[in-house]
């Protein structure tokens, strides 16, 4: 059975992190001695799902462009999990749960204690809408339309990592504290 692809969005400039005092790109910043991006890649690998990284390029000018580029590059996939590369604590089991939800829903949005997070899953029927995104506009309108049509699943998960993004040096410090509280890494499932 073909599995949805985790599209890891790593094309942003990370300007907020630098302006908050960061000395490197936020995806290269160390969390527990490992780069933020590498934490995300490890979670994707451990999930058993195929994955694709969208890197910076001249034609990538915002989240919409990044999503569209990643989806078009994996056009034959049965679906996609859109995962910003600045969520270093997301758990592999969460990726699997969102992917499994796509078997019966067009869109799957994970929640932790009532807060929305990532990755957001989209089935293959969303290809045209996702591939047509551009600029800084993400996929919120696609989620909203699917929710109104009764085609979205709001999935409660036991994973605070779905909302722990690293946009500033302070966010990195909070992620480090959370990482340590989790025992210094990925939860055992």
PDB file of C-alpha atoms in Angstrom, residues 3-189:
ATOM      1  CA  UNK A   3       1.831   5.866   1.803  1.00  0.00           C
ATOM      2  CA  UNK A   4       1.447   9.640   1.852  1.00  0.00           C
ATOM      3  CA  UNK A   5       4.627  11.683   1.596  1.00  0.00           C
ATOM      4  CA  UNK A   6       5.840  13.924   4.409  1.00  0.00           C
ATOM      5  CA  UNK A   7       6.671  17.239   2.710  1.00  0.00           C
ATOM      6  CA  UNK A   8       9.204  18.997   4.942  1.00  0.00           C
ATOM      7  CA  UNK A   9       9.175  22.756   4.343  1.00  0.00           C
ATOM      8  CA  UNK A  10      12.758  23.989   4.774  1.00  0.00           C
ATOM      9  CA  UNK A  11      12.808  26.901   2.338  1.00  0.00           C
ATOM     10  CA  UNK A  12      12.128  29.814   4.695  1.00  0.00           C
ATOM     11  CA  UNK A  13      14.724  32.499   5.385  1.00  0.00           C
ATOM     12  CA  UNK A  14      14.460  32.316   9.180  1.00  0.00           C
ATOM     13  CA  UNK A  15      14.654  36.108   9.554  1.00  0.00           C
ATOM     14  CA  UNK A  16      12.747  36.201  12.874  1.00  0.00           C
ATOM     15  CA  UNK A  17      15.267  33.821  14.416  1.00  0.00           C
ATOM     16  CA  UNK A  18      18.207  35.940  13.264  1.00  0.00           C
ATOM     17  CA  UNK A  19      16.579  39.185  14.412  1.00  0.00           C
ATOM     18  CA  UNK A  20      15.941  37.624  17.854  1.00  0.00           C
ATOM     19  CA  UNK A  21      19.675  37.091  18.326  1.00  0.00           C
ATOM     20  CA  UNK A  22      20.277  33.833  16.485  1.00  0.00           C
ATOM     21  CA  UNK A  23      23.755  33.374  15.027  1.00  0.00           C
ATOM     22  CA  UNK A  24      22.757  30.854  12.358  1.00  0.00           C
ATOM     23  CA  UNK A  25      19.701  29.850  10.354  1.00  0.00           C
ATOM     24  CA  UNK A  26      17.071  28.442  12.718  1.00  0.00           C
ATOM     25  CA  UNK A  27      17.137  25.046  10.992  1.00  0.00           C
ATOM     26  CA  UNK A  28      20.877  24.810  11.666  1.00  0.00           C
ATOM     27  CA  UNK A  29      20.505  25.863  15.324  1.00  0.00           C
ATOM     28  CA  UNK A  30      21.367  23.123  17.774  1.00  0.00           C
ATOM     29  CA  UNK A  31      18.813  21.510  20.045  1.00  0.00           C
ATOM     30  CA  UNK A  32      20.415  18.893  22.274  1.00  0.00           C
ATOM     31  CA  UNK A  33      23.519  19.033  20.097  1.00  0.00           C
ATOM     32  CA  UNK A  34      21.574  18.228  16.902  1.00  0.00           C
ATOM     33  CA  UNK A  35      20.349  20.682  14.257  1.00  0.00           C
ATOM     34  CA  UNK A  36      16.634  21.527  14.357  1.00  0.00           C
ATOM     35  CA  UNK A  37      16.191  20.237  10.787  1.00  0.00           C
ATOM     36  CA  UNK A  38      17.896  16.948  11.640  1.00  0.00           C
ATOM     37  CA  UNK A  39      15.394  16.359  14.456  1.00  0.00           C
ATOM     38  CA  UNK A  40      12.566  16.713  11.916  1.00  0.00           C
ATOM     39  CA  UNK A  41      14.322  14.422   9.433  1.00  0.00           C
ATOM     40  CA  UNK A  42      14.820  11.790  12.151  1.00  0.00           C
ATOM     41  CA  UNK A  43      11.103  11.879  12.969  1.00  0.00           C
ATOM     42  CA  UNK A  44      10.217  11.495   9.280  1.00  0.00           C
ATOM     43  CA  UNK A  45      12.604   8.553   8.877  1.00  0.00           C
ATOM     44  CA  UNK A  46      11.365   6.873  12.051  1.00  0.00           C
ATOM     45  CA  UNK A  47       7.736   7.199  10.906  1.00  0.00           C
ATOM     46  CA  UNK A  48       8.327   4.812   8.003  1.00  0.00           C
ATOM     47  CA  UNK A  49       6.667   7.259   5.608  1.00  0.00           C
ATOM     48  CA  UNK A  50       8.354   8.540   2.462  1.00  0.00           C
ATOM     49  CA  UNK A  51       9.513  12.137   2.772  1.00  0.00           C
ATOM     50  CA  UNK A  52      10.657  15.033   0.616  1.00  0.00           C
ATOM     51  CA  UNK A  53      12.466  18.219   1.688  1.00  0.00           C
ATOM     52  CA  UNK A  54      11.687  21.541  -0.003  1.00  0.00           C
ATOM     53  CA  UNK A  55      14.891  23.601   0.059  1.00  0.00           C
ATOM     54  CA  UNK A  56      15.358  27.310  -0.656  1.00  0.00           C
ATOM     55  CA  UNK A  57      15.246  28.252  -4.337  1.00  0.00           C
ATOM     56  CA  UNK A  58      14.660  31.396  -6.362  1.00  0.00           C
ATOM     57  CA  UNK A  59      11.096  30.292  -7.171  1.00  0.00           C
ATOM     58  CA  UNK A  60      10.212  29.674  -3.508  1.00  0.00           C
ATOM     59  CA  UNK A  61       8.941  32.958  -2.086  1.00  0.00           C
ATOM     60  CA  UNK A  62       6.678  31.842   0.727  1.00  0.00           C
ATOM     61  CA  UNK A  63       4.880  28.963   2.392  1.00  0.00           C
ATOM     62  CA  UNK A  64       2.421  28.594  -0.485  1.00  0.00           C
ATOM     63  CA  UNK A  65       5.248  28.287  -3.006  1.00  0.00           C
ATOM     64  CA  UNK A  66       7.018  25.757  -0.775  1.00  0.00           C
ATOM     65  CA  UNK A  67       3.914  23.592  -0.361  1.00  0.00           C
ATOM     66  CA  UNK A  68       3.169  23.713  -4.087  1.00  0.00           C
ATOM     67  CA  UNK A  69       6.753  22.843  -4.971  1.00  0.00           C
ATOM     68  CA  UNK A  70       6.826  19.854  -2.604  1.00  0.00           C
ATOM     69  CA  UNK A  71       3.453  18.519  -3.732  1.00  0.00           C
ATOM     70  CA  UNK A  72       4.309  18.887  -7.429  1.00  0.00           C
ATOM     71  CA  UNK A  73       7.644  17.095  -6.842  1.00  0.00           C
ATOM     72  CA  UNK A  74       5.761  14.131  -5.357  1.00  0.00           C
ATOM     73  CA  UNK A  75       2.680  14.318  -7.594  1.00  0.00           C
ATOM     74  CA  UNK A  76       2.116  10.545  -7.681  1.00  0.00           C
ATOM     75  CA  UNK A  77       1.715  10.312  -3.896  1.00  0.00           C
ATOM     76  CA  UNK A  78      -1.656   9.244  -2.448  1.00  0.00           C
ATOM     77  CA  UNK A  79      -1.447  12.230  -0.104  1.00  0.00           C
ATOM     78  CA  UNK A  80       0.837  14.620   1.741  1.00  0.00           C
ATOM     79  CA  UNK A  81       1.668  15.565   5.297  1.00  0.00           C
ATOM     80  CA  UNK A  82       2.782  19.198   5.277  1.00  0.00           C
ATOM     81  CA  UNK A  83       5.420  19.615   7.994  1.00  0.00           C
ATOM     82  CA  UNK A  84       7.334  22.852   8.602  1.00  0.00           C
ATOM     83  CA  UNK A  85      10.991  22.036   9.245  1.00  0.00           C
ATOM     84  CA  UNK A  86      11.056  24.132  12.422  1.00  0.00           C
ATOM     85  CA  UNK A  87       9.056  21.640  14.535  1.00  0.00           C
ATOM     86  CA  UNK A  88      11.906  19.561  15.974  1.00  0.00           C
ATOM     87  CA  UNK A  89       9.847  17.764  18.617  1.00  0.00           C
ATOM     88  CA  UNK A  90       7.080  16.285  16.455  1.00  0.00           C
ATOM     89  CA  UNK A  91       6.879  12.541  17.090  1.00  0.00           C
ATOM     90  CA  UNK A  92       7.026   9.798  14.433  1.00  0.00           C
ATOM     91  CA  UNK A  93       3.848   8.235  15.865  1.00  0.00           C
ATOM     92  CA  UNK A  94       1.982  11.478  15.175  1.00  0.00           C
ATOM     93  CA  UNK A  95       3.062  11.375  11.540  1.00  0.00           C
ATOM     94  CA  UNK A  96       1.687   7.826  11.359  1.00  0.00           C
ATOM     95  CA  UNK A  97      -1.624   8.808  12.965  1.00  0.00           C
ATOM     96  CA  UNK A  98      -2.149  11.716  10.564  1.00  0.00           C
ATOM     97  CA  UNK A  99      -1.264   9.463   7.602  1.00  0.00           C
ATOM     98  CA  UNK A 100      -3.708   6.800   8.811  1.00  0.00           C
ATOM     99  CA  UNK A 101      -6.464   9.403   9.110  1.00  0.00           C
ATOM    100  CA  UNK A 102      -6.149  10.136   5.400  1.00  0.00           C
ATOM    101  CA  UNK A 103      -7.616   6.703   4.632  1.00  0.00           C
ATOM    102  CA  UNK A 104     -11.063   8.059   5.509  1.00  0.00           C
ATOM    103  CA  UNK A 105     -10.715  11.850   5.351  1.00  0.00           C
ATOM    104  CA  UNK A 106      -9.588  14.374   2.758  1.00  0.00           C
ATOM    105  CA  UNK A 107      -7.813  16.519   5.381  1.00  0.00           C
ATOM    106  CA  UNK A 108      -6.431  15.624   8.827  1.00  0.00           C
ATOM    107  CA  UNK A 109      -5.483  18.336  11.316  1.00  0.00           C
ATOM    108  CA  UNK A 110      -3.689  17.261  14.504  1.00  0.00           C
ATOM    109  CA  UNK A 111      -4.538  18.938  17.811  1.00  0.00           C
ATOM    110  CA  UNK A 112      -2.824  18.801  21.189  1.00  0.00           C
ATOM    111  CA  UNK A 113      -4.897  19.951  24.137  1.00  0.00           C
ATOM    112  CA  UNK A 114      -7.157  21.933  21.837  1.00  0.00           C
ATOM    113  CA  UNK A 115      -4.395  23.657  19.837  1.00  0.00           C
ATOM    114  CA  UNK A 116      -3.945  23.004  16.118  1.00  0.00           C
ATOM    115  CA  UNK A 117      -0.550  21.918  14.902  1.00  0.00           C
ATOM    116  CA  UNK A 118       1.386  20.165  12.148  1.00  0.00           C
ATOM    117  CA  UNK A 119       1.700  18.117  10.097  1.00  0.00           C
ATOM    118  CA  UNK A 120      -1.595  18.696   8.341  1.00  0.00           C
ATOM    119  CA  UNK A 121      -2.507  15.796   6.065  1.00  0.00           C
ATOM    120  CA  UNK A 122      -4.135  16.095   2.636  1.00  0.00           C
ATOM    121  CA  UNK A 123      -5.289  13.276   0.382  1.00  0.00           C
ATOM    122  CA  UNK A 124      -4.640  13.112  -3.375  1.00  0.00           C
ATOM    123  CA  UNK A 125      -7.919  14.881  -4.172  1.00  0.00           C
ATOM    124  CA  UNK A 126      -6.296  18.061  -2.817  1.00  0.00           C
ATOM    125  CA  UNK A 127      -3.483  17.970  -5.398  1.00  0.00           C
ATOM    126  CA  UNK A 128      -4.732  20.770  -7.663  1.00  0.00           C
ATOM    127  CA  UNK A 129      -5.482  23.103  -4.757  1.00  0.00           C
ATOM    128  CA  UNK A 130      -2.124  22.441  -3.074  1.00  0.00           C
ATOM    129  CA  UNK A 131      -0.117  22.619  -6.315  1.00  0.00           C
ATOM    130  CA  UNK A 132      -1.761  25.964  -7.089  1.00  0.00           C
ATOM    131  CA  UNK A 133      -0.700  27.697  -3.863  1.00  0.00           C
ATOM    132  CA  UNK A 134       1.708  30.638  -4.081  1.00  0.00           C
ATOM    133  CA  UNK A 135       3.322  33.384  -2.053  1.00  0.00           C
ATOM    134  CA  UNK A 136       2.884  33.456   1.701  1.00  0.00           C
ATOM    135  CA  UNK A 137      -0.602  31.955   1.570  1.00  0.00           C
ATOM    136  CA  UNK A 138      -0.563  28.475   3.066  1.00  0.00           C
ATOM    137  CA  UNK A 139      -3.238  25.786   2.874  1.00  0.00           C
ATOM    138  CA  UNK A 140      -5.654  27.206   5.490  1.00  0.00           C
ATOM    139  CA  UNK A 141      -8.348  27.868   2.881  1.00  0.00           C
ATOM    140  CA  UNK A 142      -8.172  24.243   1.698  1.00  0.00           C
ATOM    141  CA  UNK A 143      -8.566  23.036   5.274  1.00  0.00           C
ATOM    142  CA  UNK A 144     -11.473  25.430   5.826  1.00  0.00           C
ATOM    143  CA  UNK A 145     -13.279  24.309   2.649  1.00  0.00           C
ATOM    144  CA  UNK A 146     -12.849  20.631   3.543  1.00  0.00           C
ATOM    145  CA  UNK A 147     -14.018  21.268   7.102  1.00  0.00           C
ATOM    146  CA  UNK A 148     -17.172  23.027   5.810  1.00  0.00           C
ATOM    147  CA  UNK A 149     -17.823  20.067   3.487  1.00  0.00           C
ATOM    148  CA  UNK A 150     -17.452  17.587   6.376  1.00  0.00           C
ATOM    149  CA  UNK A 151     -14.294  16.088   4.862  1.00  0.00           C
ATOM    150  CA  UNK A 152     -11.806  17.067   7.580  1.00  0.00           C
ATOM    151  CA  UNK A 153     -10.771  15.189  10.697  1.00  0.00           C
ATOM    152  CA  UNK A 154      -9.619  17.108  13.763  1.00  0.00           C
ATOM    153  CA  UNK A 155      -7.353  14.502  15.360  1.00  0.00           C
ATOM    154  CA  UNK A 156      -6.385  14.816  19.029  1.00  0.00           C
ATOM    155  CA  UNK A 157      -2.826  13.525  19.557  1.00  0.00           C
ATOM    156  CA  UNK A 158      -0.603  13.167  22.615  1.00  0.00           C
ATOM    157  CA  UNK A 159       2.234  15.205  21.150  1.00  0.00           C
ATOM    158  CA  UNK A 160       3.062  18.763  22.244  1.00  0.00           C
ATOM    159  CA  UNK A 161       5.699  18.754  19.480  1.00  0.00           C
ATOM    160  CA  UNK A 162       3.012  19.491  16.876  1.00  0.00           C
ATOM    161  CA  UNK A 163       2.936  23.119  18.005  1.00  0.00           C
ATOM    162  CA  UNK A 164       6.479  23.643  19.287  1.00  0.00           C
ATOM    163  CA  UNK A 165       8.037  25.604  16.432  1.00  0.00           C
ATOM    164  CA  UNK A 166      11.359  27.410  16.533  1.00  0.00           C
ATOM    165  CA  UNK A 167      10.954  30.958  15.230  1.00  0.00           C
ATOM    166  CA  UNK A 168      13.109  32.811  17.792  1.00  0.00           C
ATOM    167  CA  UNK A 169      16.020  32.153  20.127  1.00  0.00           C
ATOM    168  CA  UNK A 170      13.472  32.089  22.968  1.00  0.00           C
ATOM    169  CA  UNK A 171      11.468  29.414  21.128  1.00  0.00           C
ATOM    170  CA  UNK A 172      14.656  27.356  20.801  1.00  0.00           C
ATOM    171  CA  UNK A 173      15.243  27.620  24.561  1.00  0.00           C
ATOM    172  CA  UNK A 174      11.660  26.492  25.228  1.00  0.00           C
ATOM    173  CA  UNK A 175      12.061  23.596  22.783  1.00  0.00           C
ATOM    174  CA  UNK A 176      15.290  22.588  24.525  1.00  0.00           C
ATOM    175  CA  UNK A 177      13.487  22.526  27.898  1.00  0.00           C
ATOM    176  CA  UNK A 178      10.642  20.480  26.411  1.00  0.00           C
ATOM    177  CA  UNK A 179      13.121  18.139  24.700  1.00  0.00           C
ATOM    178  CA  UNK A 180      14.831  17.510  28.039  1.00  0.00           C
ATOM    179  CA  UNK A 181      11.454  16.933  29.726  1.00  0.00           C
ATOM    180  CA  UNK A 182      10.710  14.279  27.097  1.00  0.00           C
ATOM    181  CA  UNK A 183      13.891  12.482  28.078  1.00  0.00           C
ATOM    182  CA  UNK A 184      16.105  14.030  25.435  1.00  0.00           C
ATOM    183  CA  UNK A 185      14.485  12.788  22.310  1.00  0.00           C
ATOM    184  CA  UNK A 186      11.749  10.975  20.501  1.00  0.00           C
ATOM    185  CA  UNK A 187       9.170   9.230  22.673  1.00  0.00           C
ATOM    186  CA  UNK A 188       9.250   5.480  22.567  1.00  0.00           C
ATOM    187  CA  UNK A 189       6.045   4.178  20.981  1.00  0.00           C
TER     188      UNK A 189
END
